C-alpha positions as a Markdown table, in Angstrom:
| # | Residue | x | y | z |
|---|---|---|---|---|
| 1 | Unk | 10.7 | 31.7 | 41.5 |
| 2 | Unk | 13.7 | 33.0 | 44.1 |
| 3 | Unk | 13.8 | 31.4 | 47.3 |
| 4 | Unk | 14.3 | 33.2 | 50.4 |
| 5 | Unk | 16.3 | 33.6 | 52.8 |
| 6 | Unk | 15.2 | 33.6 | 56.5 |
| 7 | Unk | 17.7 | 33.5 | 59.2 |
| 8 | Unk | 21.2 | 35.4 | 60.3 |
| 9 | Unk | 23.7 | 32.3 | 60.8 |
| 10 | Unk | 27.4 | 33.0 | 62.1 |
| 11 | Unk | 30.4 | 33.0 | 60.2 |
| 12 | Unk | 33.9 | 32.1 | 61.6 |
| 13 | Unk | 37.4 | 32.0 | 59.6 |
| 14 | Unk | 40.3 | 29.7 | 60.3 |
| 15 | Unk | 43.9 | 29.9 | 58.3 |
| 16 | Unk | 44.8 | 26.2 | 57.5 |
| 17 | Unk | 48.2 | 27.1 | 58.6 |
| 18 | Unk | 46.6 | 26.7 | 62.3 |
| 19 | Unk | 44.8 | 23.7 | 61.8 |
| 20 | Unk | 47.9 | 21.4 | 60.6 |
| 21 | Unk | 51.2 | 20.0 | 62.0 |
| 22 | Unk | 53.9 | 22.8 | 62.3 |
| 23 | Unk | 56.3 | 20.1 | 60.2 |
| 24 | Unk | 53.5 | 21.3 | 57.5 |
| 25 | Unk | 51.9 | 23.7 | 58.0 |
| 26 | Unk | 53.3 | 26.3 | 55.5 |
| 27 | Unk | 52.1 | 24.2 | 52.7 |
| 28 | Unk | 48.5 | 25.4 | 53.3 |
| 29 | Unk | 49.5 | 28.9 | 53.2 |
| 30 | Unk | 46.3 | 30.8 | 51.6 |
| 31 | Unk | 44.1 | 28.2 | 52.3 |
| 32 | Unk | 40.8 | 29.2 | 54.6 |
| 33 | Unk | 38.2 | 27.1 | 56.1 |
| 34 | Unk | 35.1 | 29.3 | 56.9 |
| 35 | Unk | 32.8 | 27.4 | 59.1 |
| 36 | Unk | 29.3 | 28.2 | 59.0 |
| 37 | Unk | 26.8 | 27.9 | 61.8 |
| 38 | Unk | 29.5 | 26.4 | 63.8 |
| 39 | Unk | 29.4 | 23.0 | 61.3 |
| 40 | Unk | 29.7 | 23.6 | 57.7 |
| 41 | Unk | 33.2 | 23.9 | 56.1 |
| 42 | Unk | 33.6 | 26.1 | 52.9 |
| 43 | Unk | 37.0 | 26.0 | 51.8 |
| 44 | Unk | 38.7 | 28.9 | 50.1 |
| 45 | Unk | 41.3 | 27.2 | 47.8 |
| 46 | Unk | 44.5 | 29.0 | 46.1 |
| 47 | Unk | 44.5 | 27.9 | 42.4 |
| 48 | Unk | 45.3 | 24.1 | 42.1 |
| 49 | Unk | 45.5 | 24.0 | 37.8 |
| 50 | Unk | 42.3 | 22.0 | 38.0 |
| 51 | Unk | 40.5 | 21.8 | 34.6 |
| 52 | Unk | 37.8 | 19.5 | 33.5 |
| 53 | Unk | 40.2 | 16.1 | 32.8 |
| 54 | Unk | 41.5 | 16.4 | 36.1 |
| 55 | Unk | 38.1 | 15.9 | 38.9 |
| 56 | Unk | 38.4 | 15.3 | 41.3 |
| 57 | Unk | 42.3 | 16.3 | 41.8 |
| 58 | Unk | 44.4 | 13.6 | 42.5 |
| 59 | Unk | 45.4 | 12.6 | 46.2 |
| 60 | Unk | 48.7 | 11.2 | 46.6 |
| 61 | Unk | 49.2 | 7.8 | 47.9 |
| 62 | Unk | 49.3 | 9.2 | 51.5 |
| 63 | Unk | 47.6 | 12.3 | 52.7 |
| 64 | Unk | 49.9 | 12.6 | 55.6 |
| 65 | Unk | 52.8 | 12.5 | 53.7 |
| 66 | Unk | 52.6 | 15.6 | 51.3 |
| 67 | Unk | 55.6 | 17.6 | 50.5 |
| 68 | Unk | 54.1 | 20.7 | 48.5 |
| 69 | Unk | 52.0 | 23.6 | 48.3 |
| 70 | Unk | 49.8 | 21.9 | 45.8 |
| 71 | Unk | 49.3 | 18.7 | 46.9 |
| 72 | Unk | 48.4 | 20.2 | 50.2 |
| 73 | Unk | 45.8 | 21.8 | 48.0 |
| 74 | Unk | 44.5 | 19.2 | 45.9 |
| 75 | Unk | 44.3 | 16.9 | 49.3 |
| 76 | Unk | 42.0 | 19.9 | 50.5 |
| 77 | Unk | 39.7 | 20.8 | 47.7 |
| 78 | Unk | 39.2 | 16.8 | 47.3 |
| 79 | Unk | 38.5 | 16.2 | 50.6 |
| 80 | Unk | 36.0 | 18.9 | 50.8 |
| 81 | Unk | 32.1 | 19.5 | 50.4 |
| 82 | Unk | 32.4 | 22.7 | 49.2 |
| 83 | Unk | 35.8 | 24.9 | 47.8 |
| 84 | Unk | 35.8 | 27.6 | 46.3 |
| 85 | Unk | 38.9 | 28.2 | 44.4 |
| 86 | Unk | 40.2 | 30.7 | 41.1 |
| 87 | Unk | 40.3 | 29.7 | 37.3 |
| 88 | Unk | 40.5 | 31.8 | 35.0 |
| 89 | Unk | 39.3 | 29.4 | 32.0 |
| 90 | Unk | 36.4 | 27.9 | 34.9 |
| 91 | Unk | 35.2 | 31.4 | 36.4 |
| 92 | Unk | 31.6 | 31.3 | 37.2 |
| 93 | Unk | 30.9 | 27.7 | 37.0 |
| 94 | Unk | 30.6 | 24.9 | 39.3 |
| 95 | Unk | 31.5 | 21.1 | 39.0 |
| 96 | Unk | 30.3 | 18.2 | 41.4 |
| 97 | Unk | 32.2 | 15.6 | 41.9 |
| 98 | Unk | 32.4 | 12.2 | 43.3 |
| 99 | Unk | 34.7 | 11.7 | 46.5 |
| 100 | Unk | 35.6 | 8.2 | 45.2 |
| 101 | Unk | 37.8 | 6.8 | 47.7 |
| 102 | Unk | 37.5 | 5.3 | 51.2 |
| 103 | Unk | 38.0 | 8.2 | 53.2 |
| 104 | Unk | 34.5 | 9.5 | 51.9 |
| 105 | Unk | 31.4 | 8.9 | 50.4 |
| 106 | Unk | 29.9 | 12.2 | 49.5 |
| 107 | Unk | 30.2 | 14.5 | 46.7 |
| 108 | Unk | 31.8 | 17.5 | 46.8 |
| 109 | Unk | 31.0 | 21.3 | 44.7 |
| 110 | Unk | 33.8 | 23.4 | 43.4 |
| 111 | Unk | 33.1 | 27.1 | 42.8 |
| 112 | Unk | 35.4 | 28.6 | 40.5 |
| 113 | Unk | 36.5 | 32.3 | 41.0 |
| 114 | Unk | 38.6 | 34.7 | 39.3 |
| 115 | Unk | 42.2 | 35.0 | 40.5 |
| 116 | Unk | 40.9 | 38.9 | 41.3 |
| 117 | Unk | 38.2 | 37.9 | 43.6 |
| 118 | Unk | 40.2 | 35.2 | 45.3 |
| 119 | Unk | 42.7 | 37.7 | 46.0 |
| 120 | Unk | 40.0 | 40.2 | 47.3 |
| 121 | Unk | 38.0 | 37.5 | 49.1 |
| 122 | Unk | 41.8 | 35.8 | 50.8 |
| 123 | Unk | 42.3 | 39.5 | 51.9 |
| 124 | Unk | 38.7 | 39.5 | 53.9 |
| 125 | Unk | 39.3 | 36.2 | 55.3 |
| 126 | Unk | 42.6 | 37.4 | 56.8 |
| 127 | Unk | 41.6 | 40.0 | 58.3 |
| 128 | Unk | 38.3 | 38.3 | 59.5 |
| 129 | Unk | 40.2 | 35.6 | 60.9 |
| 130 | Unk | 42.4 | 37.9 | 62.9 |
| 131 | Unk | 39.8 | 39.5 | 64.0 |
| 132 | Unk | 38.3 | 36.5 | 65.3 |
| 133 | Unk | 41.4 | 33.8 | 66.0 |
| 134 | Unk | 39.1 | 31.6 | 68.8 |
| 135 | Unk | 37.6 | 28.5 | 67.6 |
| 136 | Unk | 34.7 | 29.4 | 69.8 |
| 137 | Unk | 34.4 | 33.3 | 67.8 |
| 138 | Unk | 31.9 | 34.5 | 65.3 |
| 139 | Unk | 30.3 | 36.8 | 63.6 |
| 140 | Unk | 27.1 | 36.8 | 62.7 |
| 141 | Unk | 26.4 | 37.0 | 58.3 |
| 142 | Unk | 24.3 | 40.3 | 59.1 |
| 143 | Unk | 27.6 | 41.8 | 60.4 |
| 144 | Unk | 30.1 | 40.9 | 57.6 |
| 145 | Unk | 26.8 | 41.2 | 54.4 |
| 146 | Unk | 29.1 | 44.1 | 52.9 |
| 147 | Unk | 32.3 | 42.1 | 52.6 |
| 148 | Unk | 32.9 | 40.5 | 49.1 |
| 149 | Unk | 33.3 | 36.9 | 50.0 |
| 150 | Unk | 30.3 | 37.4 | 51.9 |
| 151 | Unk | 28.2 | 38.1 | 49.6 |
| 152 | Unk | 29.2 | 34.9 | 47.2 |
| 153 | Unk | 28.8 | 32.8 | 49.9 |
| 154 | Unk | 24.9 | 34.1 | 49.6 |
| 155 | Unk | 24.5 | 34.5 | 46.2 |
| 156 | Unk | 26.2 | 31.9 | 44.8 |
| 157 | Unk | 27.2 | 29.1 | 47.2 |
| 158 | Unk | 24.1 | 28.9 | 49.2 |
| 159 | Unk | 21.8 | 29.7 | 46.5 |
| 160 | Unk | 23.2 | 27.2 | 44.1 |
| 161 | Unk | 21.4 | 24.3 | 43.2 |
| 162 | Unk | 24.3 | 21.9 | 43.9 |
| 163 | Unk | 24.0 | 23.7 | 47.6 |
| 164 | Unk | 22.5 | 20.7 | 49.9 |
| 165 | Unk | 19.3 | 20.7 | 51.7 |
| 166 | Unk | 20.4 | 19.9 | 54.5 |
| 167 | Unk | 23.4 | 22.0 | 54.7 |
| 168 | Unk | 20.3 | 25.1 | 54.2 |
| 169 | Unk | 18.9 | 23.7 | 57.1 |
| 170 | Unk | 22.6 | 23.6 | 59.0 |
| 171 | Unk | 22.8 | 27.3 | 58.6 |
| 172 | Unk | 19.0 | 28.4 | 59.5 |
| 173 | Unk | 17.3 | 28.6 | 55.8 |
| 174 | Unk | 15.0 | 26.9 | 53.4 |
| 175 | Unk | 14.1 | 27.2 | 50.3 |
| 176 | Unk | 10.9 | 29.0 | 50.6 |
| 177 | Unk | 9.1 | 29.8 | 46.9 |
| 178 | Unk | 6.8 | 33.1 | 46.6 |
């Protein structure tokens, strides 16, 4: 059985680079947080090198004292719920991990992507978040259904069974079994 989906939520794109200190903020360059529902951040990750031996990625001893592109990354994608980020050798699957540190006691999901689709999907979110710079802007799903990271974020984030109940209910849907 599918479950359904049963309500239009809103969508609304930040670049990273706007969310962090100007001293460094260029080290999250590619990185978008796309906030559903006005609560739930997915995070759109540039490739990190993660592989199985290596999950969660490593924080470094400080979070506030990062000096490159990656670590900026890894300190995102481990701090998050949900990231979505490319792999060539991981493509299509998903890995839960443990947030084990004190910062955090919740799991988090990566969704691995081609590099292809991440660079289709980074070029949506650019333009989406451009589109719509306020905090306070959205769009509604309905309006944005044909764009490519759209539609992962329905089929495959939200419909994934790592995909918290809770987090449906955040964004207006249930699982509803015909």
């Amino acid at each position: 059985m599918k479950p359904s989906t049963n309500y239009d939520f809103s969508v609304s794109v930040r670049c990273q680079t706007w969310e962090e200190e100007p001293e460094v903020a260029e080290l999250y360059q590619g990185i978008f947080e796309v906030i559903l529902n006005h609560t739930l951040s997915i995070m759109f990750v540039p490739d990190v090198g993660i592989n199985i031996d290596n999950l969660p990625p490593m924080l470094p001893e400080n979070v506030d004292n990062i000096f490159t592109e990656i670590q900026a990354r890894q300190i995102t994608i481990a701090l998050s719920k949900y990231s979505i980020t490319p792999n060539p050798l991981l493509a299509g699957q998903e890995k839960v991990f443990s947030h084990n540190d004190t910062l955090s006691s919740q799991t988090g999901v990566i969704f691995f992507i081609t590099t292809e689709e991440f660079q289709a999907f980074s070029s949506e979110l650019l333009t989406l978040a451009q589109e719509i710079p306020s905090v306070y802007s959205s769009k509604r799903v309905s309006q944005i259904k044909d764009l490519k990271f759209s539609q992962f974020l329905l089929s495959r984030v939200i419909e994934s069974k790592n995909f918290d109940d809770k987090d449906l209910q955040l964004v207006g849907r249930k699982k509803v079994y015909f």
